[in-house]
Coordinates of C-alpha atoms in Angstrom, one line a residue:
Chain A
X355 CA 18.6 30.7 106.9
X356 CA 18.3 29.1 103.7
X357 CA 18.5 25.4 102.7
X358 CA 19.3 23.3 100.0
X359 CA 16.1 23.0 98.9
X360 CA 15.5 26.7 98.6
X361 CA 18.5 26.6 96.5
X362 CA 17.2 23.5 94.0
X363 CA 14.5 25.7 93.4
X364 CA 16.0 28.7 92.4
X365 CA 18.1 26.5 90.2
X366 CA 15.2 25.2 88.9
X367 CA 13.9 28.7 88.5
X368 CA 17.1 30.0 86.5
X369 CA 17.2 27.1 84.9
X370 CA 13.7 27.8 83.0
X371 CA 15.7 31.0 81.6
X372 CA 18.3 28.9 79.8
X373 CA 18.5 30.8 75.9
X374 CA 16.9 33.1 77.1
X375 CA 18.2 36.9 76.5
X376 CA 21.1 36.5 74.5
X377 CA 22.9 39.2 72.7
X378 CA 22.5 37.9 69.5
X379 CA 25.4 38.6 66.8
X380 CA 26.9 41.5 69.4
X381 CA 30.5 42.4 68.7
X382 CA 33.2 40.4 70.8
X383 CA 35.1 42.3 73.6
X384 CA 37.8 42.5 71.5
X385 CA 36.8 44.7 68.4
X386 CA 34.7 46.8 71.0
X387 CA 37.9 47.1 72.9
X388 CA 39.8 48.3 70.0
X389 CA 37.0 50.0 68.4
X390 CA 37.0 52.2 71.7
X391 CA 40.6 52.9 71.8
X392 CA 40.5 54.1 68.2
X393 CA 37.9 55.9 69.0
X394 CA 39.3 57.5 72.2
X395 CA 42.6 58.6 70.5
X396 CA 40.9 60.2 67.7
X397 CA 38.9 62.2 70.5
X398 CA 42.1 63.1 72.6
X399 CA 43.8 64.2 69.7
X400 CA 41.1 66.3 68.4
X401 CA 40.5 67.8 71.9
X402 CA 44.2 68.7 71.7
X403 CA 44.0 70.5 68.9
X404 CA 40.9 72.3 69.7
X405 CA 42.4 73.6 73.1
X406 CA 46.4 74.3 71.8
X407 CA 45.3 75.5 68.4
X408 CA 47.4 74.4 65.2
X409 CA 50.8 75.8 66.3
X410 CA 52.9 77.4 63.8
X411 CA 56.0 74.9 65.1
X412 CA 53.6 71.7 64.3
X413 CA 55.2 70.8 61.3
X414 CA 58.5 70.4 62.7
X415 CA 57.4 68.9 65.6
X416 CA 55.5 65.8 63.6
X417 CA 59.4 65.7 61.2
X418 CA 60.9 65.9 64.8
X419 CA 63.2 63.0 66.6
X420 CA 61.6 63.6 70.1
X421 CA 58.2 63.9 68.8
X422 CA 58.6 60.3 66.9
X423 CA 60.4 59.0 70.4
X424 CA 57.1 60.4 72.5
X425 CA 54.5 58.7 70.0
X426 CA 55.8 55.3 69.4
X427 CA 56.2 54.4 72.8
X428 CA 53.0 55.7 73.7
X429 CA 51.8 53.9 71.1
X430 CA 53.5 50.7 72.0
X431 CA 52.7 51.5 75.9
X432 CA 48.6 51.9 74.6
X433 CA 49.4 48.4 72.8
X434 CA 50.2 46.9 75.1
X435 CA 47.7 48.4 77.5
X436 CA 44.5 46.9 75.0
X437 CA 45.9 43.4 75.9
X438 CA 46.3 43.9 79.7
X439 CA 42.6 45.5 79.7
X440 CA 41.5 42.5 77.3
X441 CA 43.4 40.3 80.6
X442 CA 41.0 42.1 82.9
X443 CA 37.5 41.9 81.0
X444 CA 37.9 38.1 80.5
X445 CA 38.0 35.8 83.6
X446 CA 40.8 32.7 83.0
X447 CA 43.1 34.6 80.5
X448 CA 46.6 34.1 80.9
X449 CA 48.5 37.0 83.3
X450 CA 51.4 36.6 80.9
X451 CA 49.5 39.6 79.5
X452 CA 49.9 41.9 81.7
X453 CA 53.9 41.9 80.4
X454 CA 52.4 43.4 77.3
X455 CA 53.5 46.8 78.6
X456 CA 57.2 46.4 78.9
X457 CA 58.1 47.3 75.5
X458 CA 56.1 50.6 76.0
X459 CA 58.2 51.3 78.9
X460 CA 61.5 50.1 77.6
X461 CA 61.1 52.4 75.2
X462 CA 60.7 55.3 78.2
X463 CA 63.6 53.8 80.0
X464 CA 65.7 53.7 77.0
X465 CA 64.9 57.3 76.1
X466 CA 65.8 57.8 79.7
X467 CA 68.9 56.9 79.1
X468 CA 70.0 58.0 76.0
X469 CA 68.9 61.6 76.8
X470 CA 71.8 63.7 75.3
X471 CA 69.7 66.6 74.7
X472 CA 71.0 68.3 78.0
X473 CA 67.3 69.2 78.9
X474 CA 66.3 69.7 82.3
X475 CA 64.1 67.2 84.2
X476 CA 61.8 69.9 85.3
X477 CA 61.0 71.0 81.9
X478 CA 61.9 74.3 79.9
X479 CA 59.7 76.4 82.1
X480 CA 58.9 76.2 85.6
X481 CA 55.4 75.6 84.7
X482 CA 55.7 72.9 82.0
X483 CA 55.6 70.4 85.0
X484 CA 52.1 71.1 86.3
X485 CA 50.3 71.8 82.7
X486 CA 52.3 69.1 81.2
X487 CA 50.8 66.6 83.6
X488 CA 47.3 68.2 84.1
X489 CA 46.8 68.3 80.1
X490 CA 47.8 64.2 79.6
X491 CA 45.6 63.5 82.9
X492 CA 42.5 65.8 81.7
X493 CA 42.9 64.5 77.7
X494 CA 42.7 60.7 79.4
X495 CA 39.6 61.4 81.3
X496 CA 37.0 60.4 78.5
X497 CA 39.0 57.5 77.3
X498 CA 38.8 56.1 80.5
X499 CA 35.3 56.5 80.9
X500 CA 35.0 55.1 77.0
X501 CA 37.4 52.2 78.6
X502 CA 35.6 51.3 81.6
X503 CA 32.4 51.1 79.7
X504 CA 34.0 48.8 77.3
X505 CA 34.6 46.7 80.7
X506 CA 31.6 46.8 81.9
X507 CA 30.4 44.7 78.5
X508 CA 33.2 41.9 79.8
X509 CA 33.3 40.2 83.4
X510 CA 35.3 41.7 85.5
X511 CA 36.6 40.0 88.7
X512 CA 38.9 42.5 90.1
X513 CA 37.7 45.5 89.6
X514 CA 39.8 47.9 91.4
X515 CA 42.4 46.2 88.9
X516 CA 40.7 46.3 86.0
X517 CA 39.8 50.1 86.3
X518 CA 43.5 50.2 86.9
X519 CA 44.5 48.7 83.2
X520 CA 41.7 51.2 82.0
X521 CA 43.6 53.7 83.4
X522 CA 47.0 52.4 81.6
X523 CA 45.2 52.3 78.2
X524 CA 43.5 55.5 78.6
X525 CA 46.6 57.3 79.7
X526 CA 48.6 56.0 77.2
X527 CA 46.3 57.0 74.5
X528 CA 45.8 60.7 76.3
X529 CA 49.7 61.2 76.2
X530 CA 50.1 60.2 72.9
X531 CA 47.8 62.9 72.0
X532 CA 49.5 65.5 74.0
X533 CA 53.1 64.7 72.3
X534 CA 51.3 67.0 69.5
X535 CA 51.6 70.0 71.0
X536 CA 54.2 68.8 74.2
X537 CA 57.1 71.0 73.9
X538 CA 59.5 69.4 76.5
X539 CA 61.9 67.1 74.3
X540 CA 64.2 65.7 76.8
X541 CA 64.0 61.9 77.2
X542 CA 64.3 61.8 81.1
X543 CA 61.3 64.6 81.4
X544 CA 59.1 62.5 79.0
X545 CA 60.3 58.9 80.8
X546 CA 59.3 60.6 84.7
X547 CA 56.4 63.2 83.2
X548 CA 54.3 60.7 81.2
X549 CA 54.5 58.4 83.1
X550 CA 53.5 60.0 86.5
X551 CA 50.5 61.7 84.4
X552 CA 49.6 57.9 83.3
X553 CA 50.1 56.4 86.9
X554 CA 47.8 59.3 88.1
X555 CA 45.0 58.2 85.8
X556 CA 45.7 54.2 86.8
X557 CA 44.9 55.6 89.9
X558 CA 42.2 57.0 89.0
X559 CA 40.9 53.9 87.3
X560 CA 41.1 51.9 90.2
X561 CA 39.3 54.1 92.4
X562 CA 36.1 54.2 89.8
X563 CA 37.1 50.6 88.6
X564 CA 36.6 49.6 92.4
X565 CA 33.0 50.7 92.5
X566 CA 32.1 50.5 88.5
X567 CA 33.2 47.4 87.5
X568 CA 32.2 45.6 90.8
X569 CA 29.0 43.3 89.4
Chain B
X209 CA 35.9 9.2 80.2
X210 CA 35.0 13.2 79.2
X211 CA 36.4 15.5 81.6
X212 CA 34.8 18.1 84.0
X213 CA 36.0 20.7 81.3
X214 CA 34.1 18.8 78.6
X215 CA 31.2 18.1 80.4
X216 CA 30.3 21.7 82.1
X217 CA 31.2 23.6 78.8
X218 CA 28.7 21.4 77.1
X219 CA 26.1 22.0 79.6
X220 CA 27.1 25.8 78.6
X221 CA 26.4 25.1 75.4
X222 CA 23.3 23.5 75.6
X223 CA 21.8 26.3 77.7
X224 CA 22.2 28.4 74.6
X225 CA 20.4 26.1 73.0
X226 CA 17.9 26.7 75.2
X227 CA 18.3 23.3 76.6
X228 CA 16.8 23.8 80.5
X229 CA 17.3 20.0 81.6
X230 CA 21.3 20.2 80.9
X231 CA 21.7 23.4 82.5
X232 CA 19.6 22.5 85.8
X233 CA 22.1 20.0 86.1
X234 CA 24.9 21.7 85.4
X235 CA 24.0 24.9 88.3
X236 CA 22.9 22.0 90.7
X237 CA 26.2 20.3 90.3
X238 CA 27.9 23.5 90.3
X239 CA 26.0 24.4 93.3
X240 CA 27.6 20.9 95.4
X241 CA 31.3 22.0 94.6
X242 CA 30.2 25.4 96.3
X243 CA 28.8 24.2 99.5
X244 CA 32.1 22.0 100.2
X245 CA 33.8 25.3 99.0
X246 CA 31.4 27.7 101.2
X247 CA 31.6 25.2 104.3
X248 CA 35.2 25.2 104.6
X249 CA 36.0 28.6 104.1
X250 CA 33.2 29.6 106.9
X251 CA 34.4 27.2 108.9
X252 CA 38.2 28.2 108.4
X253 CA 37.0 32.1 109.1
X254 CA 35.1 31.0 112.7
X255 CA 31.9 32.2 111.2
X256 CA 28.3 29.7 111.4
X257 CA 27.7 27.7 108.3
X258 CA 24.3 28.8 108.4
X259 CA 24.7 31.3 105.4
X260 CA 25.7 28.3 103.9
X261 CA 23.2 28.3 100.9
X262 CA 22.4 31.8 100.6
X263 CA 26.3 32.6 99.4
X264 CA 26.0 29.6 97.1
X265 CA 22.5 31.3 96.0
X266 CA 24.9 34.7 95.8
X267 CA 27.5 32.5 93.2
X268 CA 25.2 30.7 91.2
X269 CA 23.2 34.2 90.5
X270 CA 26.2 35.7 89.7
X271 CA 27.4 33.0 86.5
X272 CA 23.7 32.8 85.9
X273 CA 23.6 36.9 85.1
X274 CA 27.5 36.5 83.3
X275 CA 26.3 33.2 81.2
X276 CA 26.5 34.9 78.3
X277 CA 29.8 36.6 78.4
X278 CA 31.4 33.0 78.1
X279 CA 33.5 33.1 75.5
X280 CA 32.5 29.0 73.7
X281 CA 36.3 29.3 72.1
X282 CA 38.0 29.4 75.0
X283 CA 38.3 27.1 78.3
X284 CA 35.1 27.1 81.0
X285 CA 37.0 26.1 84.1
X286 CA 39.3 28.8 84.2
X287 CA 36.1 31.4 84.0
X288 CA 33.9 29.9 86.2
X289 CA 37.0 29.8 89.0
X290 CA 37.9 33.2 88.3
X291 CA 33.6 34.2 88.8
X292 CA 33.5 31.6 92.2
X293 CA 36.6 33.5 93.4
X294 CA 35.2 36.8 92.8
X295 CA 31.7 36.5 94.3
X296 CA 32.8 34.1 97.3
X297 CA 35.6 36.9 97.9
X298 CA 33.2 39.1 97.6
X299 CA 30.0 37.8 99.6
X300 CA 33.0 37.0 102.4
X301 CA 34.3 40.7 103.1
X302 CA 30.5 41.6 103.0
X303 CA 29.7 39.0 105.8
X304 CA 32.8 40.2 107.4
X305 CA 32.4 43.9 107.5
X306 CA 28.8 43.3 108.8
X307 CA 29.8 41.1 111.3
X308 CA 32.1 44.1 112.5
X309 CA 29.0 46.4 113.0
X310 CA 27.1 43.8 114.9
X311 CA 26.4 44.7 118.3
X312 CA 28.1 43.0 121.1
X313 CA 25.6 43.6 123.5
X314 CA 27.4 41.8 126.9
X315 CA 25.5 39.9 129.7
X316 CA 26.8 42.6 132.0
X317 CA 25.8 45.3 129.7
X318 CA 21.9 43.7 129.7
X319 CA 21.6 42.9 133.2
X320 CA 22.4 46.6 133.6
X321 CA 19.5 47.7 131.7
X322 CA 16.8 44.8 132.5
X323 CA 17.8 45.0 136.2
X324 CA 14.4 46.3 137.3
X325 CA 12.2 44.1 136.4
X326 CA 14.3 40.6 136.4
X327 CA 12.2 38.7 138.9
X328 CA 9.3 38.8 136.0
X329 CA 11.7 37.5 133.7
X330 CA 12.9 34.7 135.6
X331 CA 8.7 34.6 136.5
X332 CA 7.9 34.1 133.0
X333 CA 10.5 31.2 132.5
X334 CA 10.0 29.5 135.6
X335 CA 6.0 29.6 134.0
X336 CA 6.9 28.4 131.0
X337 CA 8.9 25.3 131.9
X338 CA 6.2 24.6 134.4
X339 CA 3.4 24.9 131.9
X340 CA 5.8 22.8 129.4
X341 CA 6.3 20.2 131.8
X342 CA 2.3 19.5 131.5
X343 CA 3.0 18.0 127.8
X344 CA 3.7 14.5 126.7
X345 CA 7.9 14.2 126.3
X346 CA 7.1 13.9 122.8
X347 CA 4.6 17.2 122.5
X348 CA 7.4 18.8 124.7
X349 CA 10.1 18.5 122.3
X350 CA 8.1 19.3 119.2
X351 CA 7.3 22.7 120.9
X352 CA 10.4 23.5 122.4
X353 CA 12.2 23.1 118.9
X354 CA 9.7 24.8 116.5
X355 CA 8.8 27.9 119.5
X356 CA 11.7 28.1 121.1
X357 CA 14.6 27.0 119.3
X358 CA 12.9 28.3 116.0
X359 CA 13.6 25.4 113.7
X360 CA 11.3 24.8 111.1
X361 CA 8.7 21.7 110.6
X362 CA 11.0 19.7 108.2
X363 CA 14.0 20.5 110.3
X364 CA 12.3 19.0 113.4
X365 CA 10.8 15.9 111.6
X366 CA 14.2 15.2 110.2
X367 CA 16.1 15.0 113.9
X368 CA 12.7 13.3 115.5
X369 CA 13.2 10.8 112.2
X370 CA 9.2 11.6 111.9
X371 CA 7.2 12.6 108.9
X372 CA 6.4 16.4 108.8
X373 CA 2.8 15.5 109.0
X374 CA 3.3 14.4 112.4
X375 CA 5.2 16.7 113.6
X376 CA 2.3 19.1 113.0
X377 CA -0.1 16.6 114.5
X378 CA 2.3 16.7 117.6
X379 CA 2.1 20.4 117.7
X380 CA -1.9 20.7 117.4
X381 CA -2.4 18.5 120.5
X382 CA 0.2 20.3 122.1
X383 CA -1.0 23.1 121.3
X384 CA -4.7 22.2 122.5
X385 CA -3.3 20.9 126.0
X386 CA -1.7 24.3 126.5
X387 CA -4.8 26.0 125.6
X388 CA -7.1 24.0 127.5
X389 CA -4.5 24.5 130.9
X390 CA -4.9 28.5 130.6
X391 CA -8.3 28.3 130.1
X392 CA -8.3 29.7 126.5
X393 CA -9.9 28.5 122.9
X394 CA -7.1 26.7 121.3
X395 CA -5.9 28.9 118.6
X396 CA -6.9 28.1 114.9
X397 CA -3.9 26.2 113.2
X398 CA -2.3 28.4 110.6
X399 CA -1.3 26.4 107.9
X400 CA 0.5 29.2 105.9
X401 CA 2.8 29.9 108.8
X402 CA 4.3 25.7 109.5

């Protein structure tokens, strides 16, 4: 059992660290947030390409409706995601943030909607399901190792939650780099697909978050 | 008048500075909000307040490692409750979960077990208060609460309203007395231990 006085002096004791060990002139959370989302992208859509090859058809995909549809709300989703994440890593922002990723899936829900294309919700093939989803969750796995270590620079005082944005950004950024080569066009497949692949990674996030980010 | 926002974020400030004075005052003031926090929810969760201190000593290592990560453009409070609600949260479900794994050894359970040999036991107690009851009231009560009860020297000079110099005074005689009645060499004070 301690007492009050143990506790003056270990205040005392702290206290003779004050200035001490300072990251001088580091980069704030923010540029090393978006540094690493850049970064993570870049590396997603590189590994795409490396694993799916340049496909003859990539030329019409990037001219393509769908493909423009898949990309901007990823995009928008990821957007929003680097403010939720930002939310997480700094202790007293506002949770208003965390609506920062409704436009991303408005954009889902309204391709949802307006899906005229007469495609099926399964996919073209019975396997587009399965290696749609693996490819977006396996292409998010080192942005969300990039992320979390980006959180790990912040505080983070729910970490279980904060893996969880992690897992929103990185997932976002990993199926934006799989509308390269994605082949399935129809606005319901990409609204239920992509985002089941980016809730599995959430998942994922809060799971590693839980025992990572805990400090 | 400056506000509580005003005047912890400048203690903040100053500890970059390097400024030790202002930021001992700052964790110690800190540190009193915590033990009204810690106290009440202890008390509101049926556990002892006896880790009292050592979840405040939990908190106040936690902002001391995170310093740093303050961002000086934005607000203090709302960090530093977001980092008290953390690590109290935190230090809680710890105290919790080992509380869970504590043994509840029952009365029943240990008489089962210590049934052979209980009339030593009571033996040994019956001894004790007998060789207790050879002190000085005052003698007996300094020994009872530093051996038996386990409190330590300041605690007991505090509820006798003595210095702790004379509790240890108390406790030598004592100490001697008891010696003398068993017919041993009273044992050499150690300092290090009271």
């Amino acid at each position: 059992m301690k007492t009050a006085g143990d506790t003056d002096l270990m205040i005392r004791n702290l206290a003779g660290e004050a200035g001490a060990g300072q990251a001088r002139s580091s980069p704030s959370f923010e540029s090393t947030l978006l540094l690493a989302a850049i970064l993570s992208l870049a590396c997603a859509i590189a590994l795409v390409f490396a694993t799916f090859g340049f496909q003859p058809e990539l030329q019409a995909t990037l001219v393509s409706a769908p493909f423009h549809h898949k990309i901007v709300s990823m995009l928008t989703l990821a957007g929003g995601g680097i403010f939720v994440v930002r939310y997480a890593g700094k202790p007293g922002s506002g949770a208003l943030a965390l609506a920062t990723v409704l436009p991303g899936l408005a954009l889902l829900l309204i391709g949802a909607i307006s899906d005229t294309s007469g495609f099926p919700l399964m996919g073209r093939s019975d396997i587009s399901v399965p290696s749609c989803v693996t490819a977006m969750v396996l292409l998010s796995l080192a942005p969300l190792a990039l992320i979390i270590g980006v959180l790990k620079t912040g505080v983070t005082t729910r970490p279980a939650m904060a893996g969880a944005t992690a897992g929103v950004l990185a997932g976002a950024l990993g199926a934006a780099a799989y509308a390269f080569v994605c082949k399935n066009d129809g606005g319901l497949f990409v609204a239920v697909w992509y985002s089941v692949a980016i809730a599995i990674v959430m998942g994922f996030g809060a799971l590693v978050g839980r025992r990572a980010l805990a400090w | 008048m400056e506000s509580r926002e005003d005047i912890w974020a400048n203690a903040m400030k100053a500890e970059r500075r390097g400024d030790a004075a202002a930021y001992e005052w700052l964790l110690g003031d800190i540190a009193k909000l915590l033990r009204v926090l810690v106290r009440g929810r202890l008390s509101r969760l049926g556990m002892s307040a006896h880790e009292t201190e050592d979840i405040v000593q939990e908190v106040l290592i936690g902002l001391h490692t995170m310093r740093h990560r303050w961002d000086v453009d934005r607000a203090f409070m709302p960090w530093l409750h977001a980092i008290v609600r953390y690590k109290l949260t935190d230090a809680m479900r710890r105290r919790r979960r080992e509380a869970r794994y504590r043994y509840d050894l029952t009365l029943e359970e240990w008489s089962n077990v210590v049934e052979a040999p209980r009339e030593d036991a009571d033996r040994a107690l019956i001894d004790l208060d007998r060789h207790l009851g050879g002190l000085s009231s005052g003698q007996r009560t300094v020994v009872q609460a530093l051996t038996i009860e386990g409190a330590s020297v300041r605690e007991t000079a505090e509820k006798l309203q003595t210095s702790e110099g004379a509790v240890r005074v108390t406790l030598h005689r004592a100490l001697q007395r008891l010696a003398s009645v068993a017919g041993v060499a009273p044992p050499k004070p150690s300092k290090g231990k009271l």
